[in-house]
Coordinates of C-alpha atoms in Angstrom, one line a residue:
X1 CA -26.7 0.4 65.1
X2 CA -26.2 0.3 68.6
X3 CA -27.3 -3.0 69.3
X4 CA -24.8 -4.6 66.0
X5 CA -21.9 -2.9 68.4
X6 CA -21.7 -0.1 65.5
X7 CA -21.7 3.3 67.0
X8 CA -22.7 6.2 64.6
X9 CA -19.4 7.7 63.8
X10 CA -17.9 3.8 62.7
X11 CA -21.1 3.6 60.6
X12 CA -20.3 6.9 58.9
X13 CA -16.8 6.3 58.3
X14 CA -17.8 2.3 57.4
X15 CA -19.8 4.1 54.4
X16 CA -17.7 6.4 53.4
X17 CA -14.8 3.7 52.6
X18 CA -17.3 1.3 51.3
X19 CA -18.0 4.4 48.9
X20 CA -14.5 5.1 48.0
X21 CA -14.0 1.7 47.5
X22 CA -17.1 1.7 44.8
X23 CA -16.0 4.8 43.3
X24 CA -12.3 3.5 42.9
X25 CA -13.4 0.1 41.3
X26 CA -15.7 2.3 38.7
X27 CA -12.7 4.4 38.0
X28 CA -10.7 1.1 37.1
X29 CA -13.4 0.0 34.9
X30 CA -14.1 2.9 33.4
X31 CA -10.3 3.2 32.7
X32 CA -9.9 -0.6 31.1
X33 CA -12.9 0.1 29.0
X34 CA -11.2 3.7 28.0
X35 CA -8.3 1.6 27.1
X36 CA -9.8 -0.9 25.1
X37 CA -11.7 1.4 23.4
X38 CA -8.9 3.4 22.6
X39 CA -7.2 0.2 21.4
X40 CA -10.4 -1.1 19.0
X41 CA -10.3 2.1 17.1
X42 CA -6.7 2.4 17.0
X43 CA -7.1 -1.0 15.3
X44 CA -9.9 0.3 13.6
X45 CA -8.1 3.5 12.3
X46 CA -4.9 1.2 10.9
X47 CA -7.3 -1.2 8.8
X48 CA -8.7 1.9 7.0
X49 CA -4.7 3.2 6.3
X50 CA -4.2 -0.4 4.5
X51 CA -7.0 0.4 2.4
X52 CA -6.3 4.3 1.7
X53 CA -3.9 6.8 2.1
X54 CA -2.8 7.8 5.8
X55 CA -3.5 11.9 5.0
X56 CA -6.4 10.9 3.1
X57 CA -7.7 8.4 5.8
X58 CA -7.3 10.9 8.8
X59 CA -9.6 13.2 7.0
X60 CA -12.6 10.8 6.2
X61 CA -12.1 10.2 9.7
X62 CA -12.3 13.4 10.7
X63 CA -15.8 14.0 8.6
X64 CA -14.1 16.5 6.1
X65 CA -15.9 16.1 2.7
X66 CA -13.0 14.4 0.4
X67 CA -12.6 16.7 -3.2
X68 CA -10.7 14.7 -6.0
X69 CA -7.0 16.6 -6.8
X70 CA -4.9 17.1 -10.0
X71 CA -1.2 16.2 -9.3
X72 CA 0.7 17.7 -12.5
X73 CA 3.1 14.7 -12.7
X74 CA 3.8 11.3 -10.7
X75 CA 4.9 8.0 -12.1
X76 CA 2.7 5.2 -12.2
X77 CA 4.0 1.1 -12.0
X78 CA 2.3 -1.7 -13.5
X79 CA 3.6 -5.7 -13.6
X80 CA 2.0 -8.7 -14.4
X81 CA 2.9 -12.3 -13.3
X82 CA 4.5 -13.8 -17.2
X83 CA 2.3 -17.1 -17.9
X84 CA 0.1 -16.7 -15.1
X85 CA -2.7 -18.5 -17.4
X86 CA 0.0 -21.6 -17.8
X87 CA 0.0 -21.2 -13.9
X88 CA -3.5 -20.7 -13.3
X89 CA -3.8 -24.5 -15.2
X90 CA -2.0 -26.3 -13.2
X91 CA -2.9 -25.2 -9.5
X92 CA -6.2 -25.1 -8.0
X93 CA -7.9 -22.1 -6.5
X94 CA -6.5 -22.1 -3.1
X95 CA -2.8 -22.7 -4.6
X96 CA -3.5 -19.6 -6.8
X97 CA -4.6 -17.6 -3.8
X98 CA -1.7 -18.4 -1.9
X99 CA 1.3 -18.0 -4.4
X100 CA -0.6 -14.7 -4.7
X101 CA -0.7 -13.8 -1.2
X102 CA 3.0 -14.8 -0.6
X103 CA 4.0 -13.2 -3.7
X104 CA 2.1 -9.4 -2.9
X105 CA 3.5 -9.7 0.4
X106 CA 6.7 -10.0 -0.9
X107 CA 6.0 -6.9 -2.9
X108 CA 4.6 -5.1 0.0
X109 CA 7.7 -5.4 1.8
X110 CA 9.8 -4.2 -0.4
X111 CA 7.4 -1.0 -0.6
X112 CA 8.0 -0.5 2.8
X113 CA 11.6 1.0 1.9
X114 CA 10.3 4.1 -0.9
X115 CA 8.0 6.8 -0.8
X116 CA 5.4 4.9 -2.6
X117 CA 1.7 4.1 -2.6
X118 CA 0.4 0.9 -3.6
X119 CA -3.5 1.9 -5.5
X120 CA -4.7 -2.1 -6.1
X121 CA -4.0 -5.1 -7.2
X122 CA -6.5 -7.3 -9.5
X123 CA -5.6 -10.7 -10.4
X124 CA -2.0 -10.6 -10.8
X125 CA -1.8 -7.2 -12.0
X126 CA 0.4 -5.3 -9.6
X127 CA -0.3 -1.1 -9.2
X128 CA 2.3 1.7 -7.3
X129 CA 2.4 5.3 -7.6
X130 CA 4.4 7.6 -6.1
X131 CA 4.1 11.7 -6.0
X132 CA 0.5 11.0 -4.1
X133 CA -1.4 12.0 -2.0
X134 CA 1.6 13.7 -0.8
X135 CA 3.8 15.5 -3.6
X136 CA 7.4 14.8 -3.1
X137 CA 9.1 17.0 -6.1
X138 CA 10.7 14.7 -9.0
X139 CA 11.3 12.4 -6.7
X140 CA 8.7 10.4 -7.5
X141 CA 10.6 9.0 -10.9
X142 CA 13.4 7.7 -9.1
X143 CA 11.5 6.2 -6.0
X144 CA 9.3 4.3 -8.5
X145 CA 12.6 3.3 -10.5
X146 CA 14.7 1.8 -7.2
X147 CA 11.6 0.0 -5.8
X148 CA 10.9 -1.4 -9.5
X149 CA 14.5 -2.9 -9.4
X150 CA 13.9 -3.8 -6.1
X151 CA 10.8 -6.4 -6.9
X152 CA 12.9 -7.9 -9.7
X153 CA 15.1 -8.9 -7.3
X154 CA 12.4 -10.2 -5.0
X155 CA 10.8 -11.9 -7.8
X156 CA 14.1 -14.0 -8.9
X157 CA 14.2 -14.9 -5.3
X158 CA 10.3 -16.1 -5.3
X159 CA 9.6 -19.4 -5.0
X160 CA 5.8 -20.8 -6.0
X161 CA 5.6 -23.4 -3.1
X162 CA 3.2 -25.9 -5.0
X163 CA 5.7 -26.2 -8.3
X164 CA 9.3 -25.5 -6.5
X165 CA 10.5 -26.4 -10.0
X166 CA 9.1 -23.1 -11.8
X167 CA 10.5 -20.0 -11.9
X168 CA 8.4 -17.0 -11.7
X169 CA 8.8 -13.9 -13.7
X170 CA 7.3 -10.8 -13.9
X171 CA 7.5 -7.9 -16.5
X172 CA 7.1 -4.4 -15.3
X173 CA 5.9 -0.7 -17.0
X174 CA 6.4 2.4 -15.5
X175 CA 5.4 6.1 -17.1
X176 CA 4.9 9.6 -16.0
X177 CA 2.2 12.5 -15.9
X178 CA -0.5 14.0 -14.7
X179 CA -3.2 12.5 -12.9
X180 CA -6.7 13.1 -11.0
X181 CA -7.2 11.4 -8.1
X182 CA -9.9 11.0 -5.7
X183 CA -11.8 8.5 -3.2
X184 CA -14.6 6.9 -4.8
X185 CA -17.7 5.1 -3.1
X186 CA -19.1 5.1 0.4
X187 CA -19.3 1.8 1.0
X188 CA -15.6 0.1 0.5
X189 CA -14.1 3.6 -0.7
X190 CA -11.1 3.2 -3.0
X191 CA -8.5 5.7 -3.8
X192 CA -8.6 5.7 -7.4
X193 CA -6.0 7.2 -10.1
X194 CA -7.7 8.6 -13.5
X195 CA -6.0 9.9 -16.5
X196 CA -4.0 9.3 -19.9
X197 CA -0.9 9.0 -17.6
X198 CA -2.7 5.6 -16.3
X199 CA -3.3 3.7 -19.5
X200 CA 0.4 4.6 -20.7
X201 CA 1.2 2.8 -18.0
X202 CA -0.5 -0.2 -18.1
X203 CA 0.6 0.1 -22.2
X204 CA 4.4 0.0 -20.9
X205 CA 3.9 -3.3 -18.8
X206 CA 1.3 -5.4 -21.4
X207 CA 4.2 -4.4 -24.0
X208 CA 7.2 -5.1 -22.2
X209 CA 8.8 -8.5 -21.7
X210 CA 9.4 -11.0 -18.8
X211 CA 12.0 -9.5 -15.8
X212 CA 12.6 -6.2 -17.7
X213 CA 11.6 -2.6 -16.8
X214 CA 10.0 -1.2 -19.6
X215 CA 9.3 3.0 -19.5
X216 CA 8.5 5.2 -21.7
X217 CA 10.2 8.7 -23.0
X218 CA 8.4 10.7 -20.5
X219 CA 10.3 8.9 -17.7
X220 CA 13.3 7.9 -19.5
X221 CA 13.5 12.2 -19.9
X222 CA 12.8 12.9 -15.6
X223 CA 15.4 9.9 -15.2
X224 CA 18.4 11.3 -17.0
X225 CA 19.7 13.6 -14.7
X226 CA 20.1 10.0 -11.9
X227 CA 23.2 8.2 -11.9
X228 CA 22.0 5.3 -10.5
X229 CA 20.0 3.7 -13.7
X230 CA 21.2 2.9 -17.1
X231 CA 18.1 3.8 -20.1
X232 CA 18.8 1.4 -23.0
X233 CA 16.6 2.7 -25.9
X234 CA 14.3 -0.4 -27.3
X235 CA 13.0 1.9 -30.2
X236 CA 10.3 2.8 -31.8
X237 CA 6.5 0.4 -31.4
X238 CA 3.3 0.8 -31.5
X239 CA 1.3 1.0 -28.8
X240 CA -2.9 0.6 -28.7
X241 CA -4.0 3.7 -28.7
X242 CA -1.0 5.6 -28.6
X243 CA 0.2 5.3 -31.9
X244 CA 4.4 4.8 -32.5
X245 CA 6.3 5.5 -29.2
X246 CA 10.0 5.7 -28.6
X247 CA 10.4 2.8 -25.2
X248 CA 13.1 2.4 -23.4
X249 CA 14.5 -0.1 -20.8
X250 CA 15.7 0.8 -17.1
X251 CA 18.2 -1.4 -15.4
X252 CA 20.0 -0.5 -12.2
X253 CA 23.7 0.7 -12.9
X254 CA 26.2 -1.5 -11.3
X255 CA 27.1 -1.2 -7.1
X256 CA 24.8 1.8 -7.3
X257 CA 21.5 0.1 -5.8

């Protein structure tokens, strides 16, 4: 060392910055890999809450076995797109695929404003429930009322890009009950909703009529004590598999929404 000019005490000290050095650059690496770790499965983490509920998300995550739970009431919402068939016939596949994407991100946004969950959608069937995973009282009737009044609104402002000149419309069931609910699969797990309380539903949109609200006696009943809806009886009809039920139909009162 003596003959590179390098006495034994430089050498020393020469190594143990050059070490420091090393041992700070792994500690920034290690950091910035930290951090985009952290930052994957935060991504991670958020695409699995799109698919199923936060609570319910955070505890697959956490290993915990998932059990399916009885809820003794919420509300469930159904809607259909009115003539989608007629639609269907005069657009191609990609058109189809994005009137729909347009229009459920639409809907999405407006779900963003009530204590709702949005189960699926198939086609151009449209599915919300509220009082689930999380139980939120009776509330659950009215948040699935506003929002429902809330996408007809969006939907008379819809526009279907590729025919500007139609008008979409939508018709819309809602009913109340009891429910089981549970994640089913491993591989693409849904968050699935099983009971009587889900066919009436889908019995209160298929029999309902374009850009109304269509509910049965069950909700009409957990709705009377609001002021901010108006319940116009529609009478008595049969309904597949239900036999003769009393309807009614929900419109927003007026300046109250």
């Amino acid at each position: 060392m003596a003959q590179w000019g390098i006495s034994g005490e430089n050498f020393l000290d020469i190594l143990l910055f050059r070490m420091e050095e090393y041992a700070n650059n792994l500690e920034h690496i290690a950091e910035e890999r930290m951090h985009a770790f952290l930052d994957e499965k935060r991504r991670s983490d958020e695409l699995l809450y799109q698919v199923l509920p936060r609570s319910i998300a955070r505890d697959l995550i956490r290993g915990h076995k998932m059990e399916a739970e009885a809820y003794q009431c919420v509300t469930i919402y159904f809607s259909d797109i009115v003539g989608f068939t007629a639609i269907s016939a005069m657009s191609n596949p990609m058109q189809i695929v994005d009137m729909l994407n347009d229009l459920y991100t639409c809907f999405d946004t407006v779900l963003e404003n009530f204590d709702v969950y949005k189960v699926e959608t198939i086609g151009d069937a449209y599915m919300v429930v509220s009082g689930l995973p999380l139980r939120n009282g009776n509330e659950h009737v009215t948040e699935i009322a506003k929002m429902s009044v809330a996408i007809l609104d969006s939907v008379n402002d819809f526009h279907i890009r590729h025919l500007p000149d139609m008008k979409l419309r939508a018709r819309i069931g809602i009913h109340s009950g009891p429910v089981c609910a549970g994640v089913v699969g491993k591989k693409m797990p849904r968050y699935c909703l099983f009971g009587d309380t889900v066919n009436t539903a889908s019995r209160m949109e298929s029999n309902g009529e374009a850009m109304k609200i269509h509910v049965s006696s069950t909700t009409r009943n957990l709705l009377q004590s609001s002021d901010l809806f108006v319940l116009q009886e529609r009478g008595s009809i049969a309904i597949k598999g239900k036999g003769d039920m009393t309807t009614y139909w929900l419109m927003a009162r007026e300046a109250t929404l």
